[in-house]
Structure formats: structure tokens, C-alpha cells
Coordinates of C-alpha atoms in Angstrom, one line a residue:
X1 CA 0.0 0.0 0.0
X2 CA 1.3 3.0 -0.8
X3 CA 2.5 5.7 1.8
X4 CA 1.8 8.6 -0.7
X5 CA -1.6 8.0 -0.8
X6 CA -4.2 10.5 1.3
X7 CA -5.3 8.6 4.5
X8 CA -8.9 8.3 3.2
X9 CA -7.8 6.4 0.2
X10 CA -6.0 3.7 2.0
X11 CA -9.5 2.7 3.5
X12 CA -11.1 2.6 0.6
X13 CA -13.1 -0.4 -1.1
X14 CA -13.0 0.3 -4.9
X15 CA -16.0 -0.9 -6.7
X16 CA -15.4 -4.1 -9.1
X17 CA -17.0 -4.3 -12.2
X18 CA -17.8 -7.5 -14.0
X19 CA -14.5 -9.2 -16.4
X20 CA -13.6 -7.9 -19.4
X21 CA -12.2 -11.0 -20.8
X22 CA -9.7 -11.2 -23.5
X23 CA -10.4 -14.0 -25.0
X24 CA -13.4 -14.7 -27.1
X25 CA -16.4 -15.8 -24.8
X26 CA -19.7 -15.8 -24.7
X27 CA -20.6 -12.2 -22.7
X28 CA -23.0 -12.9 -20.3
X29 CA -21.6 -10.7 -17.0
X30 CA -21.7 -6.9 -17.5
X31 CA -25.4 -6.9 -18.9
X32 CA -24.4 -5.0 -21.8
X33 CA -27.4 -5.1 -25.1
X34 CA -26.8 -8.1 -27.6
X35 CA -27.8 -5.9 -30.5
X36 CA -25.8 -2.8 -32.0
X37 CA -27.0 0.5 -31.3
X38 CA -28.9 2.5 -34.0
X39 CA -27.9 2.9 -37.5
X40 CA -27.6 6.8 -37.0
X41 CA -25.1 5.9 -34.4
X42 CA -23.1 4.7 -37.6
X43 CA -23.7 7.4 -39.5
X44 CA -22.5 9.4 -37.0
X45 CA -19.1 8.0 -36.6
X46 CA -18.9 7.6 -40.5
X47 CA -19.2 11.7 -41.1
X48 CA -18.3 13.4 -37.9
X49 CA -16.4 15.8 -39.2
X50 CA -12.6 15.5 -37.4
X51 CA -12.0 19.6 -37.3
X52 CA -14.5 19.9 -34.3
X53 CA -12.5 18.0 -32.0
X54 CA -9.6 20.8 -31.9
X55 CA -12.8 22.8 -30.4
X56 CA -14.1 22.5 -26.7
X57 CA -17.5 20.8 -26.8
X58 CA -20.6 22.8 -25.3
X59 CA -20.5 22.8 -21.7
X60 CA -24.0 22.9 -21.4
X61 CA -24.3 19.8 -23.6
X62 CA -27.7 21.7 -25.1
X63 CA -28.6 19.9 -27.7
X64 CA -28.1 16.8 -26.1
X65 CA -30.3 17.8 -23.0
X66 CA -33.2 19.1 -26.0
X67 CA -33.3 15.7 -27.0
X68 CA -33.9 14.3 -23.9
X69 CA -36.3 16.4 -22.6
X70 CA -38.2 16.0 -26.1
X71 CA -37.7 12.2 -25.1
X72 CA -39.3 12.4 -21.7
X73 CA -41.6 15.5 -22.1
X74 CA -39.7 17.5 -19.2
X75 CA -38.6 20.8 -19.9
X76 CA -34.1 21.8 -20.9
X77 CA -33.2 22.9 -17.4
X78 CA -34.7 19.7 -15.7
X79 CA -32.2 17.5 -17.7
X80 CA -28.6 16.7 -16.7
X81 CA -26.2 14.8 -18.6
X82 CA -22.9 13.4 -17.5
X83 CA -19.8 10.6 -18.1
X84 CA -21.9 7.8 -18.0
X85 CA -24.9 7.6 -15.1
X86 CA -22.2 6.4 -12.6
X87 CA -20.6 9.9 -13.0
X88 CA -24.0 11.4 -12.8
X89 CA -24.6 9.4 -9.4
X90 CA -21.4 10.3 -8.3
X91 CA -22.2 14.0 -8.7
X92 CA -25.7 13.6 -6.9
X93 CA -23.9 11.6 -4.0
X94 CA -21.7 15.1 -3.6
X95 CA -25.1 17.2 -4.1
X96 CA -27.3 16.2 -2.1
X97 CA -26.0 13.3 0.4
X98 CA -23.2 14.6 1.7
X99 CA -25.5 15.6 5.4
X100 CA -26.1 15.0 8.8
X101 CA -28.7 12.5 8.5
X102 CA -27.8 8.5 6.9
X103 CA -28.4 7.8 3.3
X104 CA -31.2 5.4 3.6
X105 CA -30.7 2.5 0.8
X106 CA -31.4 -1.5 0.1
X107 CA -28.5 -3.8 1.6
X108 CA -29.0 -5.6 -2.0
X109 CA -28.8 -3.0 -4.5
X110 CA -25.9 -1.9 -7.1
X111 CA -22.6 -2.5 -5.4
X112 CA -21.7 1.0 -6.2
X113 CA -23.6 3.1 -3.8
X114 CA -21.8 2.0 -0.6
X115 CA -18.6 2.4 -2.4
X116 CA -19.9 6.3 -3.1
X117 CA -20.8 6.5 1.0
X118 CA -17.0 5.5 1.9
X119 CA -15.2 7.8 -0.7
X120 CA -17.8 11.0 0.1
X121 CA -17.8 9.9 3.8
X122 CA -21.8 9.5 4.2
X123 CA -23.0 7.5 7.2
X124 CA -25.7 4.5 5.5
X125 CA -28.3 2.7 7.1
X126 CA -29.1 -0.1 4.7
X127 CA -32.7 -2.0 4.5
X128 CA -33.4 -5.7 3.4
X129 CA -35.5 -6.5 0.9
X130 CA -38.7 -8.2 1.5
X131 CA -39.2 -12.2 1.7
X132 CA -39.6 -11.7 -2.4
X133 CA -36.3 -10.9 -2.6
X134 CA -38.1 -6.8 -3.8
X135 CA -36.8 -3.3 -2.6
X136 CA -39.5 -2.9 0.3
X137 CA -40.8 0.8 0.5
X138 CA -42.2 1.0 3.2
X139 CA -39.1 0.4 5.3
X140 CA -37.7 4.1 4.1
X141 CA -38.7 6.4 6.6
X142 CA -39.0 10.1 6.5
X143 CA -36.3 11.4 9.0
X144 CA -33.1 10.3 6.5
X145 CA -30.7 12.2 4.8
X146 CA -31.8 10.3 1.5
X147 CA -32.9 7.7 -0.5
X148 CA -31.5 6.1 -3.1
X149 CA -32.8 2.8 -5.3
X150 CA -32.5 1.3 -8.4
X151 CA -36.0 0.7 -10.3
X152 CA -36.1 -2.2 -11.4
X153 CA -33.4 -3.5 -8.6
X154 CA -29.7 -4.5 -9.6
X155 CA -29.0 -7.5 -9.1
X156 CA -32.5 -9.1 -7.9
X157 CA -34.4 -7.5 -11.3
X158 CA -37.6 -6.5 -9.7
X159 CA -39.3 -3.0 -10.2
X160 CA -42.1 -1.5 -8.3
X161 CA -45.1 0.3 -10.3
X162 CA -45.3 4.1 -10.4
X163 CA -47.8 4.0 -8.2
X164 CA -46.2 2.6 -5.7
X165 CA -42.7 5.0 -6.0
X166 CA -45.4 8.0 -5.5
X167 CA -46.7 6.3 -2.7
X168 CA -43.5 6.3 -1.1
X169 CA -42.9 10.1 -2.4
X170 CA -46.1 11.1 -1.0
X171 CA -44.7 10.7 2.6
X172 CA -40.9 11.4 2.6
X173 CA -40.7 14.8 1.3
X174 CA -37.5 16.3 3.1
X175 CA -34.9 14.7 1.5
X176 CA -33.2 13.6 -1.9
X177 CA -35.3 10.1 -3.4
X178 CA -32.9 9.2 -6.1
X179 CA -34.8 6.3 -8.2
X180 CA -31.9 4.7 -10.8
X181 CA -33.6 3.6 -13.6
X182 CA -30.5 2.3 -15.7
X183 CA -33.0 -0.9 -16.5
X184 CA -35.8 0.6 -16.6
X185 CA -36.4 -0.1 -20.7
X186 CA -36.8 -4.0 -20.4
X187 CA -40.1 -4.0 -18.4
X188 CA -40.1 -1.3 -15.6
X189 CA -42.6 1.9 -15.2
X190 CA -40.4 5.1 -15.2
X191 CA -40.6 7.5 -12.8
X192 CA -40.1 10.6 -14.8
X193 CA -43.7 11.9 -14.8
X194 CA -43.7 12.1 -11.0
X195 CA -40.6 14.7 -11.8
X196 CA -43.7 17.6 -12.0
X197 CA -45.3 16.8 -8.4
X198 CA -42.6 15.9 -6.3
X199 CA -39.7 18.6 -6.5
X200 CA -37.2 15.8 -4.0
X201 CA -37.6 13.0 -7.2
X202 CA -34.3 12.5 -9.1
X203 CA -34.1 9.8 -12.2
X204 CA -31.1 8.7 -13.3
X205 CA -30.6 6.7 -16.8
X206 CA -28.2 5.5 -19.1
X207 CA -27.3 5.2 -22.8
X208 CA -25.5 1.9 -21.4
X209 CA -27.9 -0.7 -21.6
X210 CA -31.4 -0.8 -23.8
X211 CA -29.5 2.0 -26.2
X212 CA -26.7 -0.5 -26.6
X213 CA -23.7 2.7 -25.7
X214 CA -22.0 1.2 -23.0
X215 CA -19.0 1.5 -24.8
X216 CA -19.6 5.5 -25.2
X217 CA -20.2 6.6 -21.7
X218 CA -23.5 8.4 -21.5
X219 CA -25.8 8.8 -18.6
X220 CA -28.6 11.4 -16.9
X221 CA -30.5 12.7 -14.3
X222 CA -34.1 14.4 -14.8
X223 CA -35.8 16.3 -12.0
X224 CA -36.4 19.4 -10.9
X225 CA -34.7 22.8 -11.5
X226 CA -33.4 23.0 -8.2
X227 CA -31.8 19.5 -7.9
X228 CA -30.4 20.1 -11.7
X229 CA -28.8 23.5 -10.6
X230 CA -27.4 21.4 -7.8
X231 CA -26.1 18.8 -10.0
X232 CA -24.8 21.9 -12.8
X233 CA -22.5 23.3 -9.3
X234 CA -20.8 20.2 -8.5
X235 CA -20.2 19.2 -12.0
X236 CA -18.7 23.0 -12.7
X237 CA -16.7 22.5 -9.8
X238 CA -14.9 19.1 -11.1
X239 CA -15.4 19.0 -15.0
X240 CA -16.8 21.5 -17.5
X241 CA -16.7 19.4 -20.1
X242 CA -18.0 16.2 -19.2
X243 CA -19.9 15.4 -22.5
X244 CA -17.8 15.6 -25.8
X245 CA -18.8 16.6 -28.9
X246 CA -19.0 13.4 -30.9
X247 CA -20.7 11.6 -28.0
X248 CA -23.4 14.7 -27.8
X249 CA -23.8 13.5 -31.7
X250 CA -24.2 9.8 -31.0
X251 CA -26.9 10.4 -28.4
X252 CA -28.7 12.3 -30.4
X253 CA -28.8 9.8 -32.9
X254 CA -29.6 6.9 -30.5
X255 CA -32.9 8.8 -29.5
X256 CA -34.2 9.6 -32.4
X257 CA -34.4 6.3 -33.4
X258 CA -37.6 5.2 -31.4
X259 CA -38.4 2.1 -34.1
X260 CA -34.8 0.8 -33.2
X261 CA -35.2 1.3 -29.7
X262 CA -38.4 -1.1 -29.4
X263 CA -37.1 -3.4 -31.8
X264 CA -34.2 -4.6 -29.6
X265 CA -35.5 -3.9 -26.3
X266 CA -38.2 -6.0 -27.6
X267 CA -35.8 -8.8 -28.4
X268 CA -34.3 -8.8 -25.1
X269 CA -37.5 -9.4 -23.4
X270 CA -38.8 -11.9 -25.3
X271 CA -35.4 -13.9 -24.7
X272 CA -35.1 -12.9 -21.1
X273 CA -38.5 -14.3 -20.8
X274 CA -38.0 -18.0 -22.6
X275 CA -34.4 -18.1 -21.0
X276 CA -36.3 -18.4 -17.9
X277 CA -38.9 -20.7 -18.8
X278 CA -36.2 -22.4 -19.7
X279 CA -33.6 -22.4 -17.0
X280 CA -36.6 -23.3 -14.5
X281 CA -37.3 -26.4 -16.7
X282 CA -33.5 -27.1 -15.3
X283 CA -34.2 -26.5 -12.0
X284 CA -32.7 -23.2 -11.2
X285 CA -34.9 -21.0 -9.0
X286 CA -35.2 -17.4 -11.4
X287 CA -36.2 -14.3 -10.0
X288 CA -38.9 -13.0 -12.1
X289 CA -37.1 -10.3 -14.1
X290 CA -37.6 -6.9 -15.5
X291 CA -34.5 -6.1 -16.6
X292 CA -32.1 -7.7 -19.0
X293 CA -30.5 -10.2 -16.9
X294 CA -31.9 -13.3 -14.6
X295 CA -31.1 -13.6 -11.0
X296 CA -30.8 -17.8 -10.5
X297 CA -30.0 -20.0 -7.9
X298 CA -30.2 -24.2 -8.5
X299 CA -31.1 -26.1 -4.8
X300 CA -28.9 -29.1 -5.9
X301 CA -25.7 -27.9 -7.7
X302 CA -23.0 -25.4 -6.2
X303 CA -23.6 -22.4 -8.2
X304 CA -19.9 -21.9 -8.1
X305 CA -18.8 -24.9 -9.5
X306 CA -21.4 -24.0 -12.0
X307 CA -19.4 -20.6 -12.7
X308 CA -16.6 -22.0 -13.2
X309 CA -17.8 -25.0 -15.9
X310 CA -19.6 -22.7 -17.8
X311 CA -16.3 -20.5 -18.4
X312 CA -14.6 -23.6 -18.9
X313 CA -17.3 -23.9 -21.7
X314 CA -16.6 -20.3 -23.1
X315 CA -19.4 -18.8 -21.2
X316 CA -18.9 -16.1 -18.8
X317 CA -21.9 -15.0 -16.2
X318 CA -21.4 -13.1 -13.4
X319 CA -21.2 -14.9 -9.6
X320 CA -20.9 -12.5 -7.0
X321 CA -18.8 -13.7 -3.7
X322 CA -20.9 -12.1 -1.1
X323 CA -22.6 -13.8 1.6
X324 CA -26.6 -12.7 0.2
X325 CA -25.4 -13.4 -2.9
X326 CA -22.9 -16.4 -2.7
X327 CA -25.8 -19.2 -4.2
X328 CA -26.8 -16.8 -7.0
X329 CA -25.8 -16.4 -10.8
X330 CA -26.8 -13.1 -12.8
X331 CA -26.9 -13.9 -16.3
X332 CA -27.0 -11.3 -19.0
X333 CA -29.5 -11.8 -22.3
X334 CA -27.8 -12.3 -25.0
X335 CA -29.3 -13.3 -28.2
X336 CA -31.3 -16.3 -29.2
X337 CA -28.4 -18.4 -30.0
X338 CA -25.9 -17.1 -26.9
X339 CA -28.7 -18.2 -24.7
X340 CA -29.3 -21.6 -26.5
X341 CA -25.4 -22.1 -26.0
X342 CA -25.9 -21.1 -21.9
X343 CA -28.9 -23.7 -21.9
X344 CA -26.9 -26.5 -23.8
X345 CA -23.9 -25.9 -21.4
X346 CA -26.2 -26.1 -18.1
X347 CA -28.0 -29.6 -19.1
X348 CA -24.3 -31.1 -19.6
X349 CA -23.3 -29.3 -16.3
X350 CA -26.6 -30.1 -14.3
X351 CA -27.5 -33.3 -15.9

């Protein structure tokens, strides 16, 4: 460990994405979209025209905010757009967490919230989830210094109704609800109309996942003026220029393309959905899912030894070595015939 680190950083506990193997596998871990993004997209790197790059891009990333308030029928100064949605939740983590009061959030949840709490030094009161394995609401109360949830839940897939979310708005009104809709596409109810009644809402998204951009680094937050002008000071404060001018392009192009869009989201679903007809016809236990990736657990094999044999097979899921999580495999949707390939290699492993 280094001695020229700052104290703070020897203590900290990074966050650890899924393997980005070398090798030619079967990607089944990082829940990335099977299907390109939009032709526009192509388009767009095809005739981008090189000179601009010698220029600074806008800071306000206009245009691309337009787009996505056209997108989500919010006005320009309620959108905010940064690296990727984990920038953008790092930002709101400095905005509006950083208080006196615990961040109230689910003890099963995306693994990079607590990492946010150590780095920004924010006490956290984590909540179980309910015997259904689902984010239970009612166990936020009103006296925190925030909530924070994804919707549909990462890794256990479920996603509560709008009218539940509003519910739970209705009653804790003095504080930051971040809801973090990065899967929101493959079967959940979005938030974003509840951005016009309840001023604490946030909504973060990302380009990442049903607008097949992970590789680009796009992400937002929609609420209301005063948590965007929140957002705008810490992001002024570390980076003008988070959103580059070429990536402002692609954007665009992915969210323009609506027929796209449904097309392979579509896909997704309807494979997500047979996977797990089909996996249970195995045996696994799946969580029901609406996102693009399965939650499974088998009651006779190790699911370990079943991580393992499936990379052995070329297949790479994701098995998380935590104690909730230890009996658990998250498997991404991939297309028909990646999924036929999981299935084949799990009735040689589990047969």
C-alpha cells in the first residue's frame, strides 16, 4: 500500500465491475445489449467531421439535453447529462448526500452506492429487501438524509409500479429520493412523470444498456430545477466538459431512433422471458425479471462450481462472492443463440 496515498484512500473499497475478458467468450456478466445501437449511431461516426475535435465541446451539452427532454416530455433545465450515469450518481452523491442524517438505501442494490458512501464519507443505514427478494418501501422512513434505489433493482431484477414509487414520495418529502432507472427499458414503469409533483424525485438513466452505448459513456438525471442547478455546481466544480462533442452526436442519434429502440429492447425481453422458462425447466430458481439479466439460484448444484464450468465452456456469467449473494448467478441476455449455447452448457453441467 502506498505511503503517498491521502489517509482516506487507504481505507477505501473500490467498486469491481464485472471481467472484461480477452479472450473470445460468450458475454453474459456486465449486462451489456446483444444488438448494435442505432444505425444513426453509424452514421455518425462515418461523417463526424474531425476539425470539431480541436474545439471544446458545449458545456452545457444543449442539444443533447433538448433531445432528452423532447424524449421524456420534461422541460431543458430539468435534464442533466454526465460521463456515464455512474458519473451522474457520483455527482448527486456530492449534491445532495453529503448531510447530517444517513443515506437510507437497500442492503441488495448496485454494489456502487456503498462504495460512493465511503469515498464521500456519508453514514448509510441499509434496509433488506422483503421475503420476495423486492426493494420494500415501506421500510424508508422520512427522517433520513436520502434515498437512493434502483428501479427495477440491480442484481434481484424486480421494479415496483409508479404507483407505488409515488406512494412512497407522498410521505418522505425532506430529502433527496434518487430512483436509478439504468434498466428501466426491459419491463419497468419510469418515474419521470412524478418529476412535476414531487420537487425531492431525481431519475437517473443511461445510454448503457437498452440504447446499446455502454462503450460511449452516457448517462442522466431528470428532475427538478433546483436538484439540476445542484447537479450543474458540483459538476462546474470538477469538470466543465464532461460530454464531448462526438458523444453529444451519438446520443442524439440513438434517441431519435424510437423504431430501433423497441425493436431490440423488444428482443431482449422476449429472450429474457424463454431463458427463464427455460432455465426453470432445469431446475434453477429465477427471480422473475424486469431487466435484461436473470437472477438464479439451483437447490442441488453449487452455483460456483457451475461458474466455473460454464467458463470452462466459453461462457462467462457473473457470480458475486458475497454472503446474500454467494448461491446466485446473474446472467445477462444475450441473443437467441448465446442463450441456447448457456442452456446447452447447463443440461451437460446439471444433468
Amino acid at each position: 500500500m502506498s505511503q503517498l496515498w491521502s489517509p482516506a484512500v487507504r481505507e477505501l473499497t473500490p467498486y469491481v465491475p464485472g471481467e472484461q475478458p480477452r479472450e473470445r467468450l460468450i458475454k453474459l456478466n456486465t449486462n451489456e445489449n446483444p444488438y448494435p445501437p442505432a444505425p444513426g449511431v453509424e452514421a455518425v461516426l462515418r461523417e463526424f467531421p474531425a476539425d470539431h475535435l480541436r474545439l471544446y465541446p458545449d458545456p452545457e451539452s444543449r442539444a443533447l439535453r433538448l433531445a432528452l427532454a423532447r424524449e421524456y416530455g420534461v422541460e431543458l433545465e430539468q435534464v442533466f447529462v454526465g460521463n456515464g450515469s455512474d458519473e451522474v450518481l457520483a455527482l448527486a452523491f456530492q449534491a445532495f448526500f453529503c448531510q447530517d442524517r444517513p443515506l437510507e438505501l437497500p442492503a441488495i442494490t448496485y454494489s456502487f452506492y456503498p462504495v460512493y458512501c465511503q469515498l464521500y464519507g456519508i453514514e448509510r443505514r441499509t434496509l433488506p429487501l422483503d421475503d420476495e427478494w423486492r426493494v420494500d418501501l415501506e421500510a424508508f422512513s422520512a427522517d433520513g438524509g436520502g434515498v437512493i434505489f434502483a428501479n427495477p433493482n440491480a442484481p434481484t431484477a424486480h421494479g415496483h409500479s409508479r404507483d407505488a414509487i409515488s406512494a412512497l414520495l407522498g410521505r418522505i418529502t425532506e430529502c433527496v429520493v434518487l430512483v436509478d432507472e439504468a434498466y428501466v427499458d426491459f419491463g419497468g414503469e419510469s418515474v419521470v412523470p412524478l418529476v412535476a409533483s414531487y420537487p425531492n424525485l431525481l431519475v437517473t438513466g443511461t445510454f448503457s444498456k437498452s440504447r446499446s452505448l455502454a462503450g460511449l459513456r452516457l448517462g442522466y438525471a431528470i428532475g427538478s430545477r433546483e436538484l439540476i442547478e445542484g447537479l450543474e455546481r458540483v459538476k462546474n466544480s470538477f469538470n466543465s466538459y464532461p460530454i464531448d462533442s462526438l458523444a453529444s452526436a451519438i446520443g442524439i442519434a440513438a434517441l431519435e431512433d424510437r423504431e430501433h429502440f423497441d425493436a431490440c429492447r423488444g428482443k431482449v425481453i422476449t429472450t429474457r422471458d424463454r431463458t427463464a422458462k427455460r432455465l426453470n425447466e432445469l431446475g434453477f430458481k429465477t427471480l422473475p425479471s424486469q431487466a435484461n439479466f436473470l437472477l438464479v439460484q439451483h437447490p442441488a448444484f453449487d452455483v460456483a462450481q457451475l461458474f466455473v464450468g460454464l467458463r470452462e465452456r466459453g461462457i462467462l456469467v457473473r457470480h458475486f462472492n458475497t454472503d446474500a449473494l454467494r448461491n446466485f448467478l446473474r446472467i445477462s441476455i444475450g441473443t437467441d443463440d448465446e442463450m441456447d449455447s448457456l442452456i446447452e452448457a447447463l443440461e451437460t453441467l446439471c444433468g
